[in-house]
């Protein structure tokens, strides 16, 4: 049930990064959100997708991912 968030979900996560990181800090093995660029599941076409800073990137670029779960 883990999935790659859409750009809207990822932007919401980044907007609330401080609160999310406070929760992650007390979870064993959890990695806090950092300033890296993360992939979203929002695709432009077969070769390009959008990163968390709303920039269109080639899918060949190496970016971090941040999977999320439905709750």
Short mmCIF file of N, CA, C and O in Angstrom, two decimals, residues 22-71:
data_model
loop_
_atom_site.label_atom_id
_atom_site.label_comp_id
_atom_site.label_asym_id
_atom_site.label_seq_id
_atom_site.Cartn_x
_atom_site.Cartn_y
_atom_site.Cartn_z
N UNK A 22 9.17 16.19 12.68
CA UNK A 22 9.04 15.98 14.13
C UNK A 22 8.47 14.60 14.42
O UNK A 22 8.91 13.93 15.36
N UNK A 23 7.53 14.17 13.63
CA UNK A 23 6.96 12.82 13.80
C UNK A 23 7.97 11.75 13.41
O UNK A 23 8.10 10.73 14.08
N UNK A 24 8.68 11.97 12.31
CA UNK A 24 9.65 10.97 11.84
C UNK A 24 10.83 10.83 12.79
O UNK A 24 11.42 9.76 12.90
N UNK A 25 11.17 11.90 13.51
CA UNK A 25 12.33 11.89 14.41
C UNK A 25 12.17 10.87 15.54
O UNK A 25 13.18 10.38 16.06
N UNK A 26 10.96 10.54 15.92
CA UNK A 26 10.75 9.60 17.01
C UNK A 26 10.48 8.17 16.53
O UNK A 26 10.27 7.28 17.33
N UNK A 27 10.51 7.96 15.21
CA UNK A 27 10.27 6.63 14.65
C UNK A 27 11.59 5.96 14.33
O UNK A 27 12.40 6.51 13.59
N UNK A 28 11.79 4.79 14.89
CA UNK A 28 13.02 4.05 14.64
C UNK A 28 13.15 3.71 13.17
O UNK A 28 12.24 3.17 12.55
N UNK A 29 14.29 4.05 12.58
CA UNK A 29 14.58 3.73 11.20
C UNK A 29 14.01 4.70 10.17
O UNK A 29 14.26 4.57 8.99
N UNK A 30 13.23 5.68 10.63
CA UNK A 30 12.63 6.65 9.69
C UNK A 30 13.66 7.71 9.32
O UNK A 30 14.47 8.12 10.14
N UNK A 31 13.63 8.12 8.08
CA UNK A 31 14.54 9.16 7.59
C UNK A 31 13.76 10.45 7.37
O UNK A 31 12.74 10.45 6.67
N UNK A 32 14.22 11.52 7.98
CA UNK A 32 13.52 12.79 7.86
C UNK A 32 13.62 13.34 6.44
O UNK A 32 14.52 13.01 5.69
N UNK A 33 12.67 14.19 6.08
CA UNK A 33 12.66 14.84 4.78
C UNK A 33 13.79 15.85 4.76
O UNK A 33 13.99 16.61 5.72
N UNK A 34 14.56 15.88 3.69
CA UNK A 34 15.65 16.84 3.57
C UNK A 34 15.43 17.74 2.36
O UNK A 34 14.34 17.77 1.80
N UNK A 35 16.44 18.46 1.98
CA UNK A 35 16.30 19.42 0.89
C UNK A 35 16.50 18.81 -0.49
O UNK A 35 16.51 19.53 -1.48
N UNK A 36 16.64 17.49 -0.56
CA UNK A 36 16.81 16.82 -1.84
C UNK A 36 15.61 17.03 -2.74
O UNK A 36 14.51 17.31 -2.29
N UNK A 37 15.82 16.85 -4.02
CA UNK A 37 14.70 16.80 -4.96
C UNK A 37 14.14 15.39 -4.93
O UNK A 37 14.88 14.41 -4.96
N UNK A 38 12.83 15.29 -4.85
CA UNK A 38 12.14 14.01 -4.82
C UNK A 38 11.27 13.87 -6.07
O UNK A 38 10.65 14.83 -6.52
N UNK A 39 11.19 12.64 -6.57
CA UNK A 39 10.30 12.37 -7.68
C UNK A 39 8.86 12.35 -7.21
O UNK A 39 8.56 11.87 -6.12
N UNK A 40 7.96 12.84 -8.05
CA UNK A 40 6.53 12.63 -7.85
C UNK A 40 6.08 11.60 -8.88
O UNK A 40 6.82 11.26 -9.80
N UNK A 41 4.86 11.13 -8.74
CA UNK A 41 4.33 10.19 -9.74
C UNK A 41 3.70 10.92 -10.92
O UNK A 41 3.23 10.28 -11.86
N UNK A 42 3.68 12.25 -10.86
CA UNK A 42 3.08 13.05 -11.92
C UNK A 42 4.00 13.10 -13.13
O UNK A 42 5.10 13.63 -13.05
N UNK A 43 3.54 12.52 -14.22
CA UNK A 43 4.33 12.45 -15.44
C UNK A 43 3.88 13.49 -16.45
O UNK A 43 2.70 13.81 -16.54
N UNK A 44 4.83 14.00 -17.20
CA UNK A 44 4.54 14.90 -18.30
C UNK A 44 4.34 14.08 -19.58
O UNK A 44 3.41 14.31 -20.34
N UNK A 45 5.23 13.14 -19.79
CA UNK A 45 5.15 12.23 -20.92
C UNK A 45 5.99 11.01 -20.57
O UNK A 45 6.40 10.84 -19.43
N UNK A 46 6.25 10.15 -21.54
CA UNK A 46 6.98 8.90 -21.25
C UNK A 46 8.42 9.13 -20.81
O UNK A 46 9.03 8.24 -20.22
N UNK A 47 8.97 10.32 -21.05
CA UNK A 47 10.36 10.59 -20.71
C UNK A 47 10.57 11.58 -19.57
O UNK A 47 11.68 11.74 -19.10
N UNK A 48 9.51 12.26 -19.13
CA UNK A 48 9.66 13.34 -18.15
C UNK A 48 8.59 13.27 -17.06
O UNK A 48 7.46 12.88 -17.32
N UNK A 49 8.99 13.67 -15.86
CA UNK A 49 8.08 13.74 -14.72
C UNK A 49 8.41 15.00 -13.93
O UNK A 49 9.36 15.72 -14.25
N UNK A 50 7.63 15.26 -12.88
CA UNK A 50 7.81 16.48 -12.10
C UNK A 50 8.40 16.15 -10.74
O UNK A 50 7.96 15.22 -10.07
N UNK A 51 9.39 16.95 -10.32
CA UNK A 51 9.99 16.78 -8.99
C UNK A 51 9.28 17.70 -8.01
O UNK A 51 8.47 18.54 -8.39
N UNK A 52 9.61 17.55 -6.71
CA UNK A 52 8.91 18.30 -5.67
C UNK A 52 9.05 19.81 -5.78
O UNK A 52 8.25 20.55 -5.23
N UNK A 53 10.03 20.30 -6.50
CA UNK A 53 10.17 21.75 -6.68
C UNK A 53 9.48 22.19 -7.97
O UNK A 53 9.76 23.26 -8.48
N UNK A 54 8.54 21.34 -8.45
CA UNK A 54 7.72 21.64 -9.63
C UNK A 54 8.53 21.86 -10.90
O UNK A 54 8.15 22.63 -11.76
N UNK A 55 9.65 21.18 -10.99
CA UNK A 55 10.50 21.27 -12.17
C UNK A 55 10.35 19.98 -12.97
O UNK A 55 10.40 18.88 -12.42
N UNK A 56 10.17 20.13 -14.26
CA UNK A 56 10.10 18.96 -15.14
C UNK A 56 11.51 18.40 -15.29
O UNK A 56 12.45 19.13 -15.61
N UNK A 57 11.64 17.11 -15.03
CA UNK A 57 12.94 16.45 -15.09
C UNK A 57 12.86 15.23 -15.99
O UNK A 57 11.82 14.58 -16.08
N UNK A 58 13.97 14.93 -16.63
CA UNK A 58 14.08 13.69 -17.39
C UNK A 58 14.04 12.52 -16.42
O UNK A 58 14.68 12.56 -15.36
N UNK A 59 13.32 11.48 -16.76
CA UNK A 59 13.25 10.30 -15.90
C UNK A 59 14.60 9.60 -15.77
O UNK A 59 14.77 8.74 -14.92
N UNK A 60 15.55 9.98 -16.59
CA UNK A 60 16.89 9.39 -16.50
C UNK A 60 17.71 10.02 -15.37
O UNK A 60 18.74 9.47 -14.98
N UNK A 61 17.27 11.17 -14.86
CA UNK A 61 17.99 11.82 -13.76
C UNK A 61 17.81 11.02 -12.47
O UNK A 61 16.77 10.41 -12.25
N UNK A 62 18.82 11.07 -11.62
CA UNK A 62 18.75 10.37 -10.34
C UNK A 62 18.30 11.34 -9.26
O UNK A 62 19.00 12.27 -8.91
N UNK A 63 17.08 11.10 -8.77
CA UNK A 63 16.51 11.88 -7.68
C UNK A 63 16.08 10.92 -6.59
O UNK A 63 15.90 9.72 -6.82
N UNK A 64 15.89 11.44 -5.40
CA UNK A 64 15.38 10.64 -4.29
C UNK A 64 13.89 10.37 -4.49
O UNK A 64 13.22 11.06 -5.26
N UNK A 65 13.39 9.38 -3.78
CA UNK A 65 11.95 9.13 -3.76
C UNK A 65 11.48 9.19 -2.31
O UNK A 65 12.25 8.98 -1.37
N UNK A 66 10.21 9.47 -2.14
CA UNK A 66 9.61 9.52 -0.81
C UNK A 66 8.26 8.83 -0.91
O UNK A 66 7.25 9.45 -1.25
N UNK A 67 8.24 7.55 -0.66
CA UNK A 67 6.99 6.80 -0.73
C UNK A 67 6.09 7.18 0.45
O UNK A 67 6.58 7.52 1.53
N UNK A 68 4.78 7.16 0.21
CA UNK A 68 3.82 7.46 1.26
C UNK A 68 2.77 6.36 1.30
O UNK A 68 2.68 5.53 0.40
N UNK A 69 1.99 6.35 2.39
CA UNK A 69 0.93 5.36 2.55
C UNK A 69 -0.40 6.05 2.74
O UNK A 69 -0.47 7.13 3.31
N UNK A 70 -1.43 5.38 2.33
CA UNK A 70 -2.78 5.85 2.60
C UNK A 70 -3.12 5.54 4.04
O UNK A 70 -2.74 4.50 4.57
N UNK A 71 -3.80 6.47 4.70
CA UNK A 71 -4.23 6.18 6.07
C UNK A 71 -5.66 6.59 6.27
O UNK A 71 -6.26 7.24 5.47
#
